[in-house]
Amino acid sequence: MCTSSDSFGVPHDPGSGVVRTVTHRNDRDPGLFGARRSGDSAGIWRGCRLMCRLRHTPGAKRDFQVALWPPTLRRMATWADFEASAPSMAARGLQQLREIPVGYLATVRKDGAPRLHPVCPHIAEGRLFVIVTDRSPKRFDLARDGRYALHLLPPPLPPDDPAFDEFELNLTGRARRVPNSEAATWAAVRAVCFYEFPDHHWLFELDIENALTSVWDPIGAPGRRAHRLTWRPGTMEHAPSNEAVAFG
């Protein structure tokens, strides 16, 4: 709920990384719509006006939803931001994509249930994209809600290979549909895509809110455990470059 002094960081553009502050001001009451008590007609009228503005003002609904997200969901980054801030994590993820250009994308259905799909992520001009066919239900999930989780597959090695470490990369954040009018972006994705896709498919850019890598000790190692490293825009659970954050 908004209060008389609540401030929220709302991105101007999901991919820009620029954050502005939106403050809900109401000197008379702390309610979201300004209703001091049940039956307050003035508060109800203010609530109706807010609903009208959310429905008819372009971008207002998105900004309002962003304002109510938890703080960790308000800061998004591009793949280039991730690469610049955590180069070793990003490099390993890029290597993984080159070896197995497939991942699993989780989205949120209209009824709130999760949906899981195999996708082929693409990195173009320092940004992360997925292409969705015009028959896939996940296009509506991403356009309506935007929240996603992307899981890259482990290396294509047998478990007894010394190099097999079960590396995993998980990304979460928000998706933004790229309209066909952004021809330069479409051209950049087509340049790196290994297959042709028509204009009626849907193109989404995946902004990154959180990245998690997992590396396991070799199979059979005493006290085998996972080593995990978490990155968020501007922060990271740091460890020396030749070590990892260990969890029992």
Coordinates of N, CA and C in Angstrom, one line a residue:
M1 N 0.8 -1.2 0.0 CA 0.0 0.0 0.0 C 0.9 1.3 0.0
C2 N 0.4 2.3 -0.7 CA 1.1 3.5 -0.7 C 0.8 4.3 0.6
T3 N 1.7 5.0 1.1 CA 1.4 5.9 2.2 C 1.7 7.3 1.8
S4 N 1.5 8.2 2.8 CA 1.7 9.6 2.5 C 3.1 10.0 2.1
S5 N 4.1 9.1 2.4 CA 5.5 9.5 2.2 C 6.2 8.4 1.4
D6 N 5.5 7.4 0.8 CA 6.1 6.4 0.1 C 6.7 6.9 -1.2
S7 N 7.9 6.4 -1.6 CA 8.6 6.8 -2.8 C 8.9 5.5 -3.5
F8 N 8.8 5.5 -4.8 CA 9.1 4.3 -5.6 C 10.0 4.6 -6.7
G9 N 11.0 3.7 -7.0 CA 11.8 3.9 -8.2 C 11.2 3.3 -9.4
V10 N 10.9 4.1 -10.4 CA 10.2 3.6 -11.6 C 11.1 3.8 -12.8
P11 N 11.4 2.8 -13.6 CA 12.3 3.0 -14.7 C 11.6 3.8 -15.8
H12 N 12.3 4.8 -16.4 CA 11.7 5.5 -17.6 C 11.5 4.5 -18.7
D13 N 12.5 3.6 -18.9 CA 12.5 2.6 -19.9 C 13.1 1.3 -19.4
P14 N 12.4 0.2 -19.5 CA 12.9 -1.0 -18.9 C 14.4 -1.4 -19.2
G15 N 14.9 -0.9 -20.4 CA 16.2 -1.3 -20.8 C 17.2 -0.2 -20.5
S16 N 16.8 1.0 -20.0 CA 17.7 2.1 -20.0 C 18.5 2.1 -18.7
G17 N 18.0 1.5 -17.6 CA 18.7 1.5 -16.3 C 18.5 2.9 -15.6
V18 N 17.7 3.8 -16.2 CA 17.5 5.1 -15.6 C 16.3 5.0 -14.7
V19 N 16.4 5.4 -13.5 CA 15.3 5.3 -12.5 C 14.9 6.7 -12.1
R20 N 13.6 6.9 -12.0 CA 13.1 8.1 -11.5 C 12.3 7.8 -10.3
T21 N 12.0 8.8 -9.4 CA 11.3 8.5 -8.2 C 9.9 9.1 -8.3
V22 N 8.9 8.2 -8.0 CA 7.5 8.6 -8.0 C 7.0 8.6 -6.5
T23 N 6.5 9.7 -6.1 CA 6.0 9.8 -4.7 C 4.5 9.9 -4.6
H24 N 3.9 9.1 -3.8 CA 2.5 9.2 -3.6 C 2.2 10.2 -2.5
R25 N 1.6 11.3 -2.7 CA 1.4 12.3 -1.7 C -0.1 12.4 -1.4
N26 N -0.4 12.3 -0.1 CA -1.8 12.5 0.3 C -1.7 12.9 1.8
D27 N -1.9 14.2 2.0 CA -1.7 14.7 3.3 C -2.8 14.3 4.3
R28 N -4.0 13.9 3.7 CA -5.1 13.7 4.6 C -5.2 12.2 5.1
D29 N -4.7 11.3 4.4 CA -4.8 9.9 4.8 C -3.8 9.0 4.1
P30 N -3.5 7.8 4.7 CA -2.5 7.0 4.2 C -3.0 5.9 3.2
G31 N -4.3 5.9 2.8 CA -4.8 4.9 2.0 C -4.3 5.0 0.6
L32 N -4.4 3.9 -0.2 CA -4.0 3.9 -1.6 C -4.8 4.9 -2.4
F33 N -6.1 4.9 -2.1 CA -7.0 5.8 -2.9 C -7.4 7.0 -2.1
G34 N -6.8 7.2 -0.9 CA -7.1 8.4 -0.1 C -8.4 8.2 0.7
A35 N -8.9 7.0 0.9 CA -10.1 6.8 1.7 C -9.7 6.7 3.2
R36 N -10.2 7.7 4.0 CA -9.8 7.7 5.4 C -10.6 6.6 6.2
R37 N -11.8 6.3 5.7 CA -12.6 5.3 6.4 C -13.5 4.7 5.4
S38 N -14.1 3.6 5.7 CA -15.1 2.9 4.8 C -16.2 3.9 4.5
G39 N -16.6 4.0 3.3 CA -17.7 4.8 2.9 C -17.3 6.3 2.6
D40 N -16.0 6.6 2.7 CA -15.5 8.0 2.4 C -15.7 8.2 0.9
S41 N -16.7 9.0 0.5 CA -17.0 9.2 -0.9 C -15.9 9.9 -1.7
A42 N -15.2 10.8 -1.0 CA -14.1 11.5 -1.7 C -13.0 10.5 -2.0
G43 N -12.7 9.6 -1.1 CA -11.6 8.6 -1.3 C -12.0 7.7 -2.4
I44 N -13.3 7.2 -2.5 CA -13.8 6.4 -3.5 C -13.7 7.1 -4.9
W45 N -14.0 8.4 -4.9 CA -14.0 9.1 -6.1 C -12.5 9.2 -6.6
R46 N -11.6 9.4 -5.7 CA -10.2 9.5 -6.1 C -9.7 8.1 -6.6
G47 N -10.2 7.0 -6.0 CA -9.9 5.7 -6.5 C -10.4 5.5 -7.9
C48 N -11.6 5.9 -8.2 CA -12.2 5.8 -9.6 C -11.4 6.6 -10.6
R49 N -10.9 7.8 -10.2 CA -10.1 8.6 -11.1 C -8.8 7.9 -11.4
L50 N -8.2 7.3 -10.3 CA -7.0 6.6 -10.6 C -7.1 5.4 -11.5
M51 N -8.2 4.6 -11.3 CA -8.5 3.5 -12.2 C -8.7 4.0 -13.7
C52 N -9.4 5.1 -13.8 CA -9.5 5.7 -15.2 C -8.2 6.1 -15.8
R53 N -7.3 6.7 -15.0 CA -6.0 7.1 -15.5 C -5.2 5.9 -15.9
L54 N -5.3 4.8 -15.1 CA -4.5 3.6 -15.4 C -5.0 3.0 -16.7
R55 N -6.3 3.1 -16.9 CA -6.8 2.5 -18.1 C -6.6 3.2 -19.4
H56 N -6.6 4.6 -19.3 CA -6.6 5.4 -20.5 C -5.3 6.1 -20.8
T57 N -4.4 6.2 -19.8 CA -3.1 6.9 -20.0 C -2.0 5.9 -20.4
P58 N -1.4 6.1 -21.6 CA -0.4 5.2 -22.0 C 0.8 5.1 -21.0
G59 N 1.2 3.9 -20.6 CA 2.3 3.7 -19.7 C 1.9 3.9 -18.2
A60 N 0.8 4.4 -17.9 CA 0.4 4.6 -16.5 C 0.3 3.3 -15.7
K61 N -0.4 2.4 -16.3 CA -0.6 1.1 -15.7 C 0.7 0.4 -15.4
R62 N 1.6 0.4 -16.4 CA 2.9 -0.2 -16.2 C 3.7 0.5 -15.0
D63 N 3.7 1.8 -15.0 CA 4.4 2.6 -14.0 C 3.8 2.3 -12.6
F64 N 2.5 2.1 -12.5 CA 1.8 1.8 -11.3 C 2.2 0.4 -10.8
Q65 N 2.3 -0.5 -11.7 CA 2.7 -1.9 -11.4 C 4.1 -1.9 -10.9
V66 N 5.0 -1.2 -11.6 CA 6.4 -1.1 -11.2 C 6.5 -0.6 -9.8
A67 N 5.7 0.5 -9.5 CA 5.8 1.1 -8.2 C 5.5 0.2 -7.1
L68 N 4.7 -0.9 -7.3 CA 4.3 -1.8 -6.3 C 5.2 -3.0 -6.2
W69 N 6.1 -3.2 -7.2 CA 7.0 -4.3 -7.1 C 7.9 -4.2 -5.9
P70 N 8.4 -5.4 -5.4 CA 9.4 -5.3 -4.4 C 10.7 -4.6 -4.9
P71 N 11.5 -4.0 -4.0 CA 12.6 -3.2 -4.4 C 13.6 -3.9 -5.3
T72 N 13.8 -5.2 -5.1 CA 14.8 -5.9 -6.0 C 14.3 -6.0 -7.4
L73 N 13.0 -5.8 -7.7 CA 12.5 -5.9 -9.0 C 12.5 -4.6 -9.8
R74 N 13.0 -3.5 -9.1 CA 12.9 -2.2 -9.8 C 14.1 -1.9 -10.6
R75 N 15.2 -2.6 -10.4 CA 16.4 -2.3 -11.1 C 16.7 -3.4 -12.1
M76 N 16.7 -3.1 -13.4 CA 16.9 -4.0 -14.4 C 18.2 -3.7 -15.2
A77 N 18.8 -4.6 -15.9 CA 20.0 -4.4 -16.6 C 19.9 -5.2 -17.9
T78 N 20.7 -4.7 -18.9 CA 20.9 -5.4 -20.1 C 22.0 -6.5 -20.0
W79 N 22.1 -7.3 -21.0 CA 23.2 -8.3 -21.0 C 24.5 -7.6 -20.9
A80 N 24.7 -6.5 -21.6 CA 25.9 -5.8 -21.6 C 26.3 -5.3 -20.2
D81 N 25.3 -4.8 -19.5 CA 25.5 -4.4 -18.1 C 26.0 -5.6 -17.2
F82 N 25.3 -6.7 -17.4 CA 25.7 -7.9 -16.7 C 27.1 -8.3 -17.0
E83 N 27.5 -8.3 -18.3 CA 28.8 -8.6 -18.8 C 29.9 -7.7 -18.2
A84 N 29.5 -6.4 -18.1 CA 30.5 -5.4 -17.6 C 30.7 -5.6 -16.1
S85 N 29.7 -5.9 -15.4 CA 29.7 -6.0 -14.0 C 30.2 -7.4 -13.5
A86 N 29.9 -8.4 -14.2 CA 30.3 -9.8 -13.8 C 30.8 -10.5 -15.0
P87 N 31.9 -10.2 -15.5 CA 32.4 -10.7 -16.8 C 32.6 -12.2 -16.8
S88 N 33.1 -12.8 -15.7 CA 33.3 -14.3 -15.7 C 32.0 -15.0 -15.7
M89 N 31.0 -14.5 -15.0 CA 29.7 -15.2 -15.0 C 29.1 -15.1 -16.4
A90 N 29.1 -13.9 -17.0 CA 28.5 -13.7 -18.4 C 29.3 -14.5 -19.4
A91 N 30.6 -14.6 -19.3 CA 31.4 -15.3 -20.3 C 31.1 -16.8 -20.3
R92 N 30.9 -17.3 -19.1 CA 30.5 -18.7 -19.0 C 29.1 -19.0 -19.5
G93 N 28.2 -18.0 -19.3 CA 26.9 -18.2 -19.8 C 26.9 -18.1 -21.3
L94 N 27.7 -17.2 -21.9 CA 27.8 -17.1 -23.3 C 28.3 -18.4 -23.9
Q95 N 29.4 -18.9 -23.3 CA 29.9 -20.2 -23.8 C 28.9 -21.3 -23.8
Q96 N 28.1 -21.3 -22.7 CA 27.0 -22.3 -22.6 C 26.0 -22.2 -23.7
L97 N 25.6 -20.9 -24.1 CA 24.7 -20.7 -25.1 C 25.2 -21.1 -26.5
R98 N 26.5 -21.0 -26.7 CA 27.1 -21.4 -27.9 C 27.2 -22.9 -28.0
E99 N 27.4 -23.6 -26.9 CA 27.4 -25.1 -26.9 C 26.0 -25.7 -27.0
I100 N 25.1 -25.1 -26.3 CA 23.7 -25.6 -26.3 C 22.8 -24.3 -26.4
P101 N 22.4 -23.9 -27.6 CA 21.6 -22.7 -27.8 C 20.2 -22.8 -27.4
V102 N 19.9 -23.6 -26.4 CA 18.5 -23.8 -25.9 C 18.5 -23.6 -24.4
G103 N 17.4 -23.0 -23.9 CA 17.1 -22.9 -22.5 C 15.7 -23.1 -22.2
Y104 N 15.3 -23.1 -21.0 CA 13.9 -23.2 -20.6 C 13.4 -21.9 -20.0
L105 N 12.3 -21.4 -20.6 CA 11.8 -20.1 -20.2 C 10.5 -20.3 -19.4
A106 N 10.4 -19.8 -18.2 CA 9.2 -19.9 -17.4 C 8.5 -18.5 -17.4
T107 N 7.2 -18.6 -17.6 CA 6.4 -17.4 -17.7 C 5.2 -17.5 -16.8
V108 N 4.4 -16.5 -16.6 CA 3.3 -16.5 -15.7 C 2.0 -16.4 -16.5
R109 N 1.1 -17.4 -16.4 CA -0.1 -17.4 -17.2 C -1.1 -16.4 -16.6
K110 N -2.2 -16.2 -17.3 CA -3.2 -15.2 -16.8 C -3.8 -15.6 -15.5
D111 N -3.9 -16.9 -15.2 CA -4.5 -17.3 -14.0 C -3.5 -17.4 -12.9
G112 N -2.2 -17.0 -13.1 CA -1.2 -17.0 -12.1 C -0.3 -18.3 -12.1
A113 N -0.7 -19.3 -12.8 CA 0.0 -20.5 -12.8 C 1.3 -20.4 -13.7
P114 N 2.3 -21.2 -13.4 CA 3.5 -21.1 -14.2 C 3.4 -21.8 -15.5
R115 N 4.2 -21.4 -16.5 CA 4.2 -22.1 -17.8 C 5.7 -22.2 -18.2
L116 N 6.1 -23.3 -18.7 CA 7.5 -23.6 -19.0 C 7.6 -24.0 -20.5
H117 N 8.6 -23.4 -21.2 CA 8.8 -23.6 -22.6 C 10.3 -23.6 -23.0
P118 N 10.7 -24.5 -24.0 CA 12.0 -24.4 -24.5 C 12.1 -23.2 -25.5
V119 N 13.2 -22.5 -25.4 CA 13.4 -21.3 -26.2 C 14.9 -21.3 -26.7
C120 N 15.2 -20.5 -27.7 CA 16.5 -20.2 -28.1 C 16.9 -18.8 -27.9
P121 N 17.6 -18.5 -26.8 CA 17.9 -17.1 -26.5 C 19.0 -16.6 -27.5
H122 N 19.0 -15.3 -27.7 CA 20.0 -14.7 -28.6 C 20.5 -13.4 -28.0
I123 N 21.8 -13.1 -28.2 CA 22.4 -11.9 -27.7 C 22.8 -11.1 -28.8
A124 N 22.3 -9.9 -28.9 CA 22.6 -9.0 -30.0 C 22.8 -7.6 -29.5
E125 N 23.8 -6.9 -29.9 CA 24.1 -5.6 -29.4 C 24.1 -5.4 -27.9
G126 N 24.6 -6.4 -27.2 CA 24.6 -6.4 -25.8 C 23.3 -6.5 -25.1
R127 N 22.3 -7.1 -25.8 CA 21.0 -7.3 -25.2 C 20.5 -8.7 -25.4
L128 N 19.7 -9.2 -24.5 CA 19.2 -10.6 -24.6 C 17.8 -10.6 -25.1
F129 N 17.6 -11.5 -26.1 CA 16.3 -11.6 -26.8 C 15.8 -13.0 -26.9
V130 N 14.5 -13.2 -27.0 CA 13.9 -14.5 -27.4 C 12.9 -14.2 -28.5
I131 N 12.7 -15.1 -29.4 CA 11.7 -15.0 -30.5 C 10.6 -16.0 -30.2
V132 N 9.4 -15.5 -30.2 CA 8.2 -16.3 -29.9 C 7.3 -16.4 -31.1
T133 N 6.9 -17.6 -31.5 CA 6.0 -17.7 -32.7 C 4.6 -17.1 -32.4
D134 N 3.9 -16.8 -33.4 CA 2.6 -16.1 -33.2 C 1.5 -17.1 -32.8
R135 N 1.9 -18.3 -32.6 CA 0.9 -19.3 -32.1 C 1.2 -19.8 -30.7
S136 N 2.3 -19.3 -30.1 CA 2.7 -19.7 -28.7 C 1.9 -18.9 -27.7
P137 N 1.3 -19.6 -26.7 CA 0.6 -18.8 -25.6 C 1.6 -18.0 -24.8
K138 N 2.9 -18.3 -24.8 CA 3.8 -17.6 -23.9 C 3.9 -16.2 -24.3
R139 N 3.6 -15.9 -25.6 CA 3.7 -14.5 -26.1 C 2.8 -13.6 -25.3
F140 N 1.6 -14.1 -24.9 CA 0.7 -13.3 -24.2 C 1.1 -13.2 -22.7
D141 N 1.8 -14.2 -22.2 CA 2.3 -14.1 -20.8 C 3.3 -13.0 -20.7
L142 N 4.2 -13.0 -21.6 CA 5.3 -12.0 -21.6 C 4.8 -10.6 -21.9
A143 N 3.8 -10.5 -22.8 CA 3.3 -9.1 -23.1 C 2.4 -8.6 -22.0
R144 N 1.7 -9.5 -21.3 CA 0.8 -9.0 -20.2 C 1.5 -8.8 -18.9
D145 N 2.3 -9.8 -18.5 CA 2.9 -9.8 -17.1 C 4.4 -9.4 -17.2
G146 N 5.1 -10.0 -18.1 CA 6.5 -9.6 -18.3 C 7.5 -10.4 -17.5
R147 N 7.1 -10.9 -16.3 CA 8.1 -11.7 -15.5 C 8.5 -13.0 -16.2
Y148 N 9.8 -13.3 -16.0 CA 10.3 -14.5 -16.6 C 11.4 -15.1 -15.8
A149 N 11.7 -16.3 -16.0 CA 12.9 -17.0 -15.5 C 13.5 -17.8 -16.6
L150 N 14.8 -17.7 -16.9 CA 15.4 -18.4 -18.0 C 16.5 -19.3 -17.4
H151 N 16.5 -20.6 -17.7 CA 17.4 -21.5 -17.2 C 18.2 -22.1 -18.4
L152 N 19.5 -21.9 -18.4 CA 20.4 -22.5 -19.4 C 20.8 -23.9 -19.0
L153 N 20.9 -24.8 -20.0 CA 21.2 -26.2 -19.7 C 22.7 -26.4 -19.4
P154 N 23.0 -27.5 -18.6 CA 24.4 -27.8 -18.3 C 25.2 -28.2 -19.5
P155 N 26.5 -28.3 -19.4 CA 27.4 -28.6 -20.5 C 27.0 -30.0 -21.1
P156 N 27.2 -30.2 -22.4 CA 26.9 -31.5 -23.0 C 28.1 -32.4 -22.9
L157 N 28.4 -32.8 -21.6 CA 29.5 -33.7 -21.3 C 29.0 -34.9 -20.5
P158 N 29.6 -36.0 -20.6 CA 29.2 -37.1 -19.7 C 29.6 -36.9 -18.3
P159 N 28.9 -37.4 -17.3 CA 29.1 -37.1 -15.9 C 30.5 -37.5 -15.5
D160 N 31.2 -38.5 -16.1 CA 32.5 -38.9 -15.7 C 33.6 -38.1 -16.3
D161 N 33.3 -37.1 -17.2 CA 34.3 -36.2 -17.7 C 34.8 -35.3 -16.7
P162 N 36.1 -35.1 -16.5 CA 36.7 -34.2 -15.5 C 36.2 -32.8 -15.6
A163 N 35.8 -32.4 -16.8 CA 35.4 -31.0 -17.0 C 33.9 -30.8 -16.7
F164 N 33.2 -31.9 -16.4 CA 31.8 -31.8 -16.2 C 31.5 -31.2 -14.8
D165 N 31.0 -30.0 -14.7 CA 30.8 -29.4 -13.4 C 29.3 -29.0 -13.2
E166 N 28.4 -29.5 -14.1 CA 27.0 -29.2 -14.0 C 26.7 -27.7 -13.9
F167 N 27.5 -26.9 -14.6 CA 27.3 -25.5 -14.6 C 25.9 -25.1 -15.0
E168 N 25.2 -24.2 -14.3 CA 23.9 -23.7 -14.6 C 23.9 -22.2 -14.5
L169 N 23.1 -21.6 -15.4 CA 22.9 -20.2 -15.3 C 21.4 -19.9 -15.3
N170 N 20.9 -19.2 -14.3 CA 19.5 -18.8 -14.2 C 19.4 -17.3 -14.2
L171 N 18.5 -16.8 -15.0 CA 18.3 -15.4 -15.1 C 16.8 -15.1 -14.8
T172 N 16.5 -14.0 -14.1 CA 15.1 -13.6 -13.9 C 15.1 -12.1 -14.2
G173 N 13.9 -11.7 -14.5 CA 13.7 -10.2 -14.8 C 12.4 -10.0 -15.4
R174 N 12.3 -9.0 -16.3 CA 11.1 -8.6 -17.0 C 11.4 -8.6 -18.5
A175 N 10.4 -8.9 -19.3 CA 10.4 -8.9 -20.7 C 9.7 -7.7 -21.3
R176 N 10.2 -7.2 -22.4 CA 9.6 -6.1 -23.1 C 9.4 -6.5 -24.6
R177 N 8.2 -6.4 -25.1 CA 8.0 -6.7 -26.5 C 8.7 -5.6 -27.4
V178 N 9.4 -6.1 -28.4 CA 10.0 -5.2 -29.4 C 9.1 -5.0 -30.6
P179 N 8.5 -3.9 -30.8 CA 7.6 -3.8 -32.0 C 8.4 -3.8 -33.3
N180 N 7.7 -4.2 -34.4 CA 8.3 -4.2 -35.7 C 8.8 -2.9 -36.1
S181 N 8.3 -1.8 -35.6 CA 8.8 -0.5 -35.9 C 10.3 -0.3 -35.5
E182 N 10.8 -1.1 -34.6 CA 12.2 -1.0 -34.2 C 13.0 -1.9 -35.1
A183 N 13.1 -1.4 -36.4 CA 13.7 -2.2 -37.4 C 15.1 -2.5 -37.2
A184 N 15.9 -1.6 -36.6 CA 17.3 -1.8 -36.4 C 17.5 -3.0 -35.4
T185 N 16.6 -3.0 -34.4 CA 16.8 -4.1 -33.4 C 16.4 -5.5 -34.0
W186 N 15.4 -5.5 -34.8 CA 15.0 -6.7 -35.5 C 16.2 -7.2 -36.4
A187 N 16.8 -6.3 -37.1 CA 17.9 -6.6 -38.0 C 19.1 -7.1 -37.2
A188 N 19.3 -6.6 -36.0 CA 20.5 -7.0 -35.2 C 20.2 -8.5 -34.7
V189 N 19.0 -8.8 -34.3 CA 18.7 -10.1 -33.9 C 18.8 -11.1 -35.0
R190 N 18.3 -10.7 -36.2 CA 18.3 -11.6 -37.4 C 19.8 -11.9 -37.7
A191 N 20.7 -10.9 -37.5 CA 22.1 -11.1 -37.9 C 22.7 -12.2 -37.0
V192 N 22.3 -12.4 -35.8 CA 22.9 -13.4 -34.9 C 22.1 -14.7 -34.8
C193 N 20.9 -14.7 -35.4 CA 20.0 -15.9 -35.3 C 20.4 -16.9 -36.3
F194 N 20.4 -18.2 -35.9 CA 20.8 -19.2 -36.8 C 19.7 -19.8 -37.6
Y195 N 18.5 -19.2 -37.6 CA 17.4 -19.6 -38.4 C 16.6 -18.3 -38.8
E196 N 15.8 -18.5 -39.9 CA 15.0 -17.4 -40.3 C 13.7 -17.3 -39.6
F197 N 13.2 -16.1 -39.2 CA 11.9 -16.0 -38.6 C 11.2 -14.8 -39.2
P198 N 9.8 -15.0 -39.4 CA 9.1 -14.0 -40.1 C 8.7 -12.8 -39.2
D199 N 8.2 -11.8 -39.9 CA 7.9 -10.5 -39.1 C 6.7 -10.7 -38.2
H200 N 5.8 -11.7 -38.5 CA 4.7 -11.9 -37.6 C 5.0 -12.6 -36.3
H201 N 6.2 -13.1 -36.1 CA 6.6 -13.6 -34.8 C 6.8 -12.4 -33.9
W202 N 6.8 -12.8 -32.6 CA 7.0 -11.7 -31.6 C 8.4 -11.7 -31.0
L203 N 9.0 -10.6 -30.9 CA 10.4 -10.4 -30.4 C 10.3 -9.8 -29.1
F204 N 11.0 -10.4 -28.1 CA 11.0 -9.8 -26.7 C 12.5 -9.6 -26.3
E205 N 12.7 -8.5 -25.6 CA 14.0 -8.2 -25.0 C 13.8 -8.6 -23.5
L206 N 14.8 -9.4 -23.0 CA 14.8 -9.8 -21.6 C 15.7 -8.9 -20.8
D207 N 15.1 -8.1 -20.0 CA 15.9 -7.3 -19.0 C 16.3 -8.2 -17.8
I208 N 17.4 -8.0 -17.2 CA 17.9 -8.9 -16.2 C 17.8 -8.2 -14.8
E209 N 17.2 -8.9 -13.9 CA 17.1 -8.4 -12.5 C 18.0 -9.2 -11.6
N210 N 18.2 -10.5 -12.0 CA 19.0 -11.3 -11.1 C 19.6 -12.4 -11.9
A211 N 20.9 -12.8 -11.6 CA 21.6 -13.9 -12.3 C 22.2 -14.8 -11.2
L212 N 22.1 -16.1 -11.4 CA 22.6 -17.0 -10.5 C 23.4 -18.1 -11.2
T213 N 24.6 -18.3 -10.9 CA 25.4 -19.5 -11.5 C 25.6 -20.5 -10.4
S214 N 25.6 -21.8 -10.8 CA 25.8 -22.9 -9.9 C 26.8 -23.8 -10.6
V215 N 27.8 -24.2 -9.8 CA 28.9 -25.1 -10.2 C 29.0 -26.2 -9.1
W216 N 29.0 -27.4 -9.5 CA 29.1 -28.5 -8.6 C 30.5 -29.1 -8.5
D217 N 30.9 -29.6 -7.3 CA 32.1 -30.4 -7.2 C 32.0 -31.6 -8.1
P218 N 33.1 -32.2 -8.5 CA 33.1 -33.5 -9.3 C 32.3 -34.6 -8.6
I219 N 31.6 -35.4 -9.4 CA 30.9 -36.5 -8.8 C 31.8 -37.4 -8.1
G220 N 31.4 -37.8 -6.9 CA 32.3 -38.7 -6.0 C 33.2 -37.9 -5.1
A221 N 33.3 -36.6 -5.3 CA 34.2 -35.8 -4.4 C 33.6 -35.9 -3.0
P222 N 34.5 -36.0 -2.0 CA 34.0 -36.0 -0.6 C 33.3 -34.7 -0.2
G223 N 32.2 -34.8 0.4 CA 31.5 -33.6 0.8 C 31.0 -32.7 -0.4
R224 N 30.6 -33.4 -1.5 CA 30.3 -32.7 -2.7 C 29.2 -31.7 -2.5
R225 N 29.4 -30.5 -3.0 CA 28.4 -29.4 -2.8 C 28.4 -28.5 -4.0
A226 N 27.4 -27.6 -4.0 CA 27.3 -26.6 -5.1 C 27.9 -25.3 -4.7
H227 N 28.5 -24.6 -5.6 CA 29.1 -23.3 -5.4 C 28.3 -22.3 -6.2
R228 N 27.7 -21.4 -5.6 CA 26.8 -20.5 -6.2 C 27.2 -19.0 -6.1
L229 N 26.9 -18.3 -7.1 CA 27.3 -16.8 -7.2 C 26.0 -16.1 -7.7
T230 N 25.6 -15.1 -7.0 CA 24.4 -14.3 -7.3 C 24.8 -12.9 -7.7
W231 N 24.2 -12.4 -8.8 CA 24.5 -11.0 -9.2 C 23.2 -10.3 -9.4
R232 N 23.2 -9.0 -9.0 CA 22.0 -8.1 -9.3 C 22.6 -6.8 -9.7
P233 N 21.9 -6.0 -10.5 CA 22.4 -4.7 -11.0 C 23.0 -3.9 -9.8
G234 N 24.3 -3.7 -9.9 CA 24.9 -2.8 -8.9 C 25.4 -3.6 -7.7
T235 N 25.1 -4.8 -7.5 CA 25.6 -5.6 -6.4 C 25.9 -7.0 -6.8
M236 N 26.7 -7.7 -6.0 CA 27.0 -9.1 -6.2 C 27.5 -9.7 -5.0
E237 N 27.2 -11.0 -4.8 CA 27.8 -11.7 -3.6 C 29.2 -12.1 -4.1
H238 N 30.2 -11.2 -3.7 CA 31.5 -11.3 -4.2 C 32.3 -12.5 -3.7
A239 N 33.2 -13.0 -4.5 CA 34.1 -14.1 -4.1 C 35.4 -13.9 -5.0
P240 N 36.6 -14.3 -4.6 CA 37.7 -14.2 -5.5 C 37.5 -14.9 -6.8
S241 N 38.1 -14.5 -7.8 CA 37.8 -15.0 -9.2 C 38.1 -16.5 -9.3
N242 N 39.0 -17.0 -8.5 CA 39.3 -18.4 -8.6 C 38.5 -19.3 -7.6
E243 N 37.5 -18.7 -6.9 CA 36.7 -19.4 -5.9 C 35.3 -19.1 -6.2
A244 N 34.4 -19.6 -5.3 CA 33.0 -19.4 -5.5 C 32.4 -19.3 -4.1
V245 N 31.1 -18.9 -4.1 CA 30.4 -18.8 -2.8 C 29.9 -20.2 -2.5
A246 N 30.2 -20.8 -1.5 CA 29.9 -22.2 -1.2 C 28.7 -22.3 -0.3
F247 N 27.8 -23.2 -0.6 CA 26.7 -23.5 0.3 C 26.7 -25.0 0.6
G248 N 26.5 -25.3 1.9 CA 26.5 -26.7 2.2 C 25.2 -27.4 1.8

